[in-house]
Each structure stands twice: as C-alpha cells, then as structure tokens.
Short mmCIF file of C-alpha atoms in Angstrom, two decimals:
data_model
loop_
_atom_site.label_atom_id
_atom_site.label_comp_id
_atom_site.label_asym_id
_atom_site.label_seq_id
_atom_site.Cartn_x
_atom_site.Cartn_y
_atom_site.Cartn_z
CA UNK A 1 70.42 60.38 89.14
CA UNK A 2 74.21 60.15 88.78
CA UNK A 3 76.34 57.57 90.59
CA UNK A 4 80.03 58.29 91.29
CA UNK A 5 82.36 55.76 92.85
CA UNK A 6 85.60 56.33 94.80
CA UNK A 7 87.19 52.93 95.35
CA UNK A 8 84.41 50.75 96.71
CA UNK A 9 82.25 53.77 97.81
CA UNK A 10 79.39 54.89 95.58
CA UNK A 11 77.61 58.21 96.09
CA UNK A 12 74.33 59.34 94.56
CA UNK A 13 73.87 62.82 93.07
CA UNK A 14 70.87 64.44 91.47
CA UNK A 15 70.66 65.95 87.96
CA UNK A 16 72.40 69.23 89.09
CA UNK A 17 75.70 67.33 89.14
CA UNK A 18 78.25 68.57 86.55
CA UNK A 19 81.68 67.16 85.81
CA UNK A 20 84.69 69.07 84.27
CA UNK A 21 88.03 67.92 82.93
CA UNK A 22 89.60 71.16 84.29
CA UNK A 23 88.50 73.69 86.83
CA UNK A 24 86.43 76.44 85.10
CA UNK A 25 87.91 79.88 85.01
CA UNK A 26 86.59 81.80 88.05
CA UNK A 27 87.46 82.63 91.69
CA UNK A 28 87.29 80.03 94.44
CA UNK A 29 87.94 79.80 98.17
CA UNK A 30 89.52 76.66 99.77
CA UNK A 31 87.10 75.12 102.28
CA UNK A 32 87.15 71.96 104.44
CA UNK A 33 84.69 69.83 106.33
CA UNK A 34 85.24 66.80 108.53
CA UNK A 35 82.69 64.86 106.49
CA UNK A 36 83.81 65.54 102.89
CA UNK A 37 87.38 66.83 103.28
CA UNK A 38 88.70 69.66 101.08
CA UNK A 39 86.55 71.39 98.46
CA UNK A 40 86.45 74.69 96.51
CA UNK A 41 83.63 77.21 96.98
CA UNK A 42 82.98 79.55 94.02
CA UNK A 43 82.93 83.12 95.03
CA UNK A 44 82.53 86.49 93.27
CA UNK A 45 85.56 87.36 91.04
CA UNK A 46 88.00 89.79 92.57
CA UNK A 47 89.28 92.67 90.46
CA UNK A 48 90.28 96.36 90.79
CA UNK A 49 86.92 97.72 89.58
CA UNK A 50 87.10 101.32 88.61
CA UNK A 51 89.82 102.23 91.11
CA UNK A 52 92.74 104.26 89.58
CA UNK A 53 96.10 102.55 89.81
CA UNK A 54 98.96 104.61 91.16
CA UNK A 55 102.55 103.56 90.72
CA UNK A 56 104.07 100.94 88.39
CA UNK A 57 101.67 98.05 89.17
CA UNK A 58 100.96 97.22 85.57
CA UNK A 59 104.65 97.13 84.67
CA UNK A 60 105.19 94.62 87.48
CA UNK A 61 102.34 92.48 86.43
CA UNK A 62 103.53 92.43 82.89
CA UNK A 63 106.84 91.20 84.16
CA UNK A 64 105.26 88.49 86.36
CA UNK A 65 103.02 87.13 83.54
CA UNK A 66 105.89 87.17 81.07
CA UNK A 67 108.10 85.30 83.45
CA UNK A 68 105.42 82.73 84.20
CA UNK A 69 104.90 82.00 80.54
CA UNK A 70 108.65 81.49 80.21
CA UNK A 71 109.07 79.37 83.29
CA UNK A 72 109.03 75.57 83.19
CA UNK A 73 108.06 75.51 86.90
CA UNK A 74 105.80 77.37 89.35
CA UNK A 75 106.40 81.03 90.07
CA UNK A 76 106.26 82.50 93.54
CA UNK A 77 105.58 86.22 94.25
CA UNK A 78 105.97 87.82 97.65
CA UNK A 79 104.28 91.15 98.35
CA UNK A 80 105.35 92.91 101.63
CA UNK A 81 104.57 96.17 103.24
CA UNK A 82 102.43 97.78 105.91
CA UNK A 83 98.61 97.78 105.62
CA UNK A 84 96.98 100.17 103.26
CA UNK A 85 100.04 100.31 100.93
CA UNK A 86 98.47 98.81 97.81
CA UNK A 87 99.15 95.01 98.12
CA UNK A 88 95.51 94.13 97.92
CA UNK A 89 95.03 96.27 94.78
CA UNK A 90 98.02 94.49 93.25
CA UNK A 91 96.42 91.13 93.99
CA UNK A 92 93.10 92.17 92.44
CA UNK A 93 94.83 93.56 89.34
CA UNK A 94 96.78 90.41 88.64
CA UNK A 95 93.81 88.13 89.45
CA UNK A 96 91.76 89.88 86.76
CA UNK A 97 94.51 89.60 84.19
CA UNK A 98 95.18 85.94 85.02
CA UNK A 99 91.58 85.07 84.47
CA UNK A 100 91.26 87.06 81.25
CA UNK A 101 94.69 86.56 79.60
CA UNK A 102 95.84 83.16 80.95
CA UNK A 103 92.37 81.79 81.44
CA UNK A 104 93.41 80.25 84.77
CA UNK A 105 91.22 79.98 87.91
CA UNK A 106 92.02 82.09 90.94
CA UNK A 107 92.08 80.37 94.32
CA UNK A 108 92.01 82.14 97.66
CA UNK A 109 93.56 80.54 100.72
CA UNK A 110 92.50 82.38 103.91
CA UNK A 111 92.20 79.57 106.48
CA UNK A 112 94.68 76.99 107.83
CA UNK A 113 93.75 73.33 107.64
CA UNK A 114 95.87 70.30 108.15
CA UNK A 115 96.84 68.83 104.82
CA UNK A 116 96.08 71.98 102.86
CA UNK A 117 99.46 72.00 101.13
CA UNK A 118 98.86 68.47 99.75
CA UNK A 119 95.39 69.54 98.54
CA UNK A 120 96.71 72.60 96.78
CA UNK A 121 99.38 70.50 95.09
CA UNK A 122 96.63 68.19 93.70
CA UNK A 123 95.08 71.07 91.76
CA UNK A 124 95.65 71.97 88.12
CA UNK A 125 97.25 75.14 86.86
CA UNK A 126 95.93 78.04 88.92
CA UNK A 127 96.73 81.43 90.51
CA UNK A 128 96.83 80.74 94.27
CA UNK A 129 96.55 83.68 96.64
CA UNK A 130 97.63 83.65 100.36
CA UNK A 131 96.52 86.99 101.87
CA UNK A 132 98.11 88.11 105.15
CA UNK A 133 100.05 84.90 105.18
CA UNK A 134 101.85 85.44 108.49
CA UNK A 135 98.44 85.85 110.28
CA UNK A 136 96.68 82.81 108.79
CA UNK A 137 99.75 80.66 109.11
CA UNK A 138 101.76 81.88 112.19
CA UNK A 139 105.39 81.03 112.62
CA UNK A 140 105.26 80.23 116.34
CA UNK A 141 108.08 78.94 118.54
CA UNK A 142 106.41 75.59 119.11
CA UNK A 143 105.00 75.02 115.72
CA UNK A 144 105.70 76.92 112.46
CA UNK A 145 102.69 76.56 110.28
CA UNK A 146 104.39 78.18 107.37
CA UNK A 147 107.00 75.42 106.92
CA UNK A 148 104.26 73.04 105.56
CA UNK A 149 104.49 75.01 102.34
CA UNK A 150 108.21 74.75 101.72
CA UNK A 151 107.89 71.84 99.29
CA UNK A 152 104.92 73.43 97.53
CA UNK A 153 106.67 76.73 96.97
CA UNK A 154 109.80 75.03 95.80
CA UNK A 155 107.97 74.68 92.49
CA UNK A 156 109.11 71.13 91.82
CA UNK A 157 105.48 69.95 91.23
CA UNK A 158 104.73 68.66 87.73
CA UNK A 159 101.96 71.33 87.49
CA UNK A 160 102.83 74.98 87.06
CA UNK A 161 101.10 77.50 89.31
CA UNK A 162 101.53 81.11 90.41
CA UNK A 163 101.72 81.49 94.20
CA UNK A 164 101.22 85.02 95.51
CA UNK A 165 101.77 85.65 99.16
CA UNK A 166 101.06 88.92 100.92
CA UNK A 167 102.61 89.81 104.30
CA UNK A 168 102.46 92.91 106.50
CA UNK A 169 105.51 92.14 108.58
CA UNK A 170 108.59 90.32 107.36
CA UNK A 171 109.62 89.76 110.98
CA UNK A 172 106.79 87.23 111.24
CA UNK A 173 107.74 85.38 108.03
CA UNK A 174 109.81 82.20 107.98
CA UNK A 175 113.47 82.72 107.10
CA UNK A 176 113.04 80.05 104.50
CA UNK A 177 111.01 82.51 102.35
CA UNK A 178 112.86 85.78 102.33
CA UNK A 179 115.92 86.00 100.02
CA UNK A 180 115.05 82.61 98.54
CA UNK A 181 114.33 83.24 94.83
CA UNK A 182 114.00 79.53 94.28
CA UNK A 183 110.73 79.70 96.16
CA UNK A 184 109.77 83.35 95.60
CA UNK A 185 111.28 84.65 92.40
CA UNK A 186 109.92 88.10 92.98
CA UNK A 187 109.75 90.07 96.28
CA UNK A 188 107.85 93.34 95.72
CA UNK A 189 108.12 95.82 98.58
CA UNK A 190 105.38 98.40 98.97
CA UNK A 191 106.57 101.70 100.50
CA UNK A 192 104.68 104.76 101.69
CA UNK A 193 103.68 107.20 98.94
CA UNK A 194 106.08 110.11 98.46
CA UNK A 195 105.17 113.80 98.21
CA UNK A 196 104.49 113.64 94.44
CA UNK A 197 102.23 110.64 94.86
CA UNK A 198 100.30 112.30 97.72
CA UNK A 199 99.71 115.42 95.52
CA UNK A 200 98.71 113.34 92.55
CA UNK A 201 96.23 111.26 94.56
CA UNK A 202 94.59 114.17 96.40
CA UNK A 203 94.40 116.27 93.21
CA UNK A 204 92.69 113.35 91.39
CA UNK A 205 90.18 112.73 94.21
CA UNK A 206 89.58 116.41 95.02
CA UNK A 207 89.94 118.36 91.82
CA UNK A 208 89.27 121.75 93.49
CA UNK A 209 91.68 121.14 96.38
CA UNK A 210 93.56 124.27 97.53
CA UNK A 211 97.32 124.55 97.35
CA UNK A 212 97.32 125.11 101.15
CA UNK A 213 95.50 121.87 101.84
CA UNK A 214 97.87 119.98 99.51
CA UNK A 215 100.87 121.51 101.21
CA UNK A 216 99.49 120.68 104.66
CA UNK A 217 98.97 117.00 103.60
CA UNK A 218 102.52 116.69 102.33
CA UNK A 219 103.77 118.39 105.55
CA UNK A 220 101.86 115.88 107.66
CA UNK A 221 103.59 113.02 105.78
CA UNK A 222 106.87 114.16 107.15
CA UNK A 223 105.83 113.19 110.68
CA UNK A 224 103.21 110.48 110.03
CA UNK A 225 103.58 107.67 107.55
CA UNK A 226 100.57 108.21 105.35
CA UNK A 227 99.23 105.18 103.42
CA UNK A 228 96.50 105.13 100.81
CA UNK A 229 93.75 104.34 103.43
CA UNK A 230 94.79 107.58 105.20
CA UNK A 231 94.72 109.49 101.93
CA UNK A 232 91.27 108.09 101.08
CA UNK A 233 89.88 109.43 104.36
CA UNK A 234 91.57 112.76 103.81
CA UNK A 235 90.21 113.07 100.32
CA UNK A 236 86.68 112.29 101.52
CA UNK A 237 86.68 115.06 104.14
CA UNK A 238 88.36 117.60 101.81
CA UNK A 239 85.83 116.80 99.04
CA UNK A 240 83.12 117.93 101.40
CA UNK A 241 84.70 121.39 101.55
CA UNK A 242 86.44 120.94 104.90
CA UNK A 243 89.79 122.60 105.59
CA UNK A 244 92.72 120.28 106.31
CA UNK A 245 93.64 121.85 109.65
CA UNK A 246 89.96 121.73 110.85
CA UNK A 247 89.51 117.97 110.33
CA UNK A 248 92.90 116.36 110.76
CA UNK A 249 92.68 116.39 114.61
CA UNK A 250 89.47 114.29 114.45
CA UNK A 251 90.56 111.75 111.82
CA UNK A 252 91.99 108.34 112.89
CA UNK A 253 95.37 109.34 111.62
CA UNK A 254 97.85 109.58 114.51
CA UNK A 255 101.54 108.95 115.08
CA UNK A 256 101.65 105.98 117.42
CA UNK A 257 105.19 104.76 117.11
CA UNK A 258 107.73 105.76 119.81
CA UNK A 259 109.94 108.75 118.96
CA UNK A 260 113.70 108.17 119.51
CA UNK A 261 116.43 110.75 119.21
CA UNK A 262 120.21 110.41 118.75
CA UNK A 263 121.94 112.96 120.92
CA UNK A 264 125.63 113.57 120.38
CA UNK A 265 127.77 115.93 122.49
CA UNK A 266 131.27 116.93 121.34
CA UNK A 267 133.54 118.57 124.01
CA UNK A 268 136.48 121.00 123.47
CA UNK A 269 138.95 118.34 124.35
CA UNK A 270 137.70 116.13 121.48
CA UNK A 271 135.66 113.71 123.63
CA UNK A 272 132.29 112.66 122.06
CA UNK A 273 129.35 111.23 124.00
CA UNK A 274 126.43 109.64 122.07
CA UNK A 275 123.17 108.68 123.59
CA UNK A 276 119.85 107.46 122.15
CA UNK A 277 116.76 108.90 123.96
#
C-alpha cells in the first residue's frame, strides 16, 4: 500500500498508484467532485485523423507554435465563426502537433465549475482548449461567467501555456476578450467557403461529379451560406449517384435568416426616398 499525506490528512492507495513529476503527454478533461475537488480524466487523444485539410490551417498553426516558442508568457488564441466552418478541425490539428512536437499535454475544458480558473493556473505547461466558450461560460446580465478567466488569460502566470478558445457568436463574448491582443494574441476568423473551395471540396469527395452538379452547388451558395457540414451532406448524396436538383429539397439545408431589402426611389425633382423592407 502507499500512504500520501496532505497536511495532517493521510490517504491510503493500493499498488496501482503512480506518481509523476509532470503531467504525461496525452489528452485530459477537467472534472470535479464535491468529495475530492478538481481532477483530470484521461480521454482518447483528439486529432484530425485522415480528414483532408482545406485552407491555410497548417500555416496558421506554424505561426502559433513559432510564436509560443518565442513568447516568455502564455499565448491566447481565439477562433470565431459559425458552426461547421472548420474551428474544431483547427483545434484537432494543433492538439496533435502540440503533443507530438512540443510534448505538451492537451486539456479540454467543457464544463463550468467554481474555482476552475484557479485550478487551471495550478497546472504545468499545457495546451488548454475551451470549446464553444460562450455556451459553457455565458456572459449573462446578472453574472458574467467569462470574467473569471481575465487574470488567467492575461498570461502573467509564471507558467507558460497555450489557451485556445472557440466561439460561434462574438456577440455573446465579453468585451474584455475581443481586440485585446494582450489576452488573445491571435483572433482567427472562419468564413464560409468561397466558390473555388466548394468546387475543390466536392471534386475531392465526388471524383465523378458532373459540371452541372458543381455549378448548381456554387449557385446555391449565393443564396444560402454553405458550411463544410452542408458540403459533407451534399457530397454524400452526390456520391450515391443522385442529381443535385433531385435531393437538395430534402436535405436539411435551408435559408432561415430573414431577408431584408434596401429600396431607394429617386424622383424627377431630385428627391430620394430610402426604405428598408
């Protein structure tokens, strides 16, 4: 048996107990119990797998890792954009490289607990991920749960870390985070794929896709904001031999935002009336 003391309290553990000077490289989730307080649970490593990377993700990750190695303090990275835009893929890519190249553990924060900021600041060098930050830590009128991290993200701790925060809506993010490079040195915005990216993706996923189906997909993107989740569903149907116009009405890809029009009337006397409908 092994006996471990904390102050005047002694606890007994069996032979499965192991002790480490530093947290082993791996992926962990922050957990909490009323009996034992905060602890880390080891989970399966996150990574991109075999998914092809579109865009300049790798260039951005090179820049982030290069900056972190040059920094004398923690580095904050903010990823923003609508769902299905590639933020999660970016997180998985950098998590894999941090483990392999920097030999740092990856820690996932996906629940809010009182005192969690102090716990995170007690950890050694690590890559700490806050996914969908504004949902896990809402910025309500009565209580702003995001402000508890202001000191942590300031990077004044004696221990360097990488903090990566993903958000879907900047409107739900504290004003103390946006345009504050002292807290988040990088703010990477994920936009909807353009026509060239749509053609590249569908051609990769459906090698025998017809020019007509490609053109129809690009045409749809002019009226509906297509993200990579949409393109994945389209590619699946088209790979089965379906025609774009036969299946698009049944897919869960619809324009739901309200349409607004700017109407301007110019009269012969020079008067101009403008209205938004």
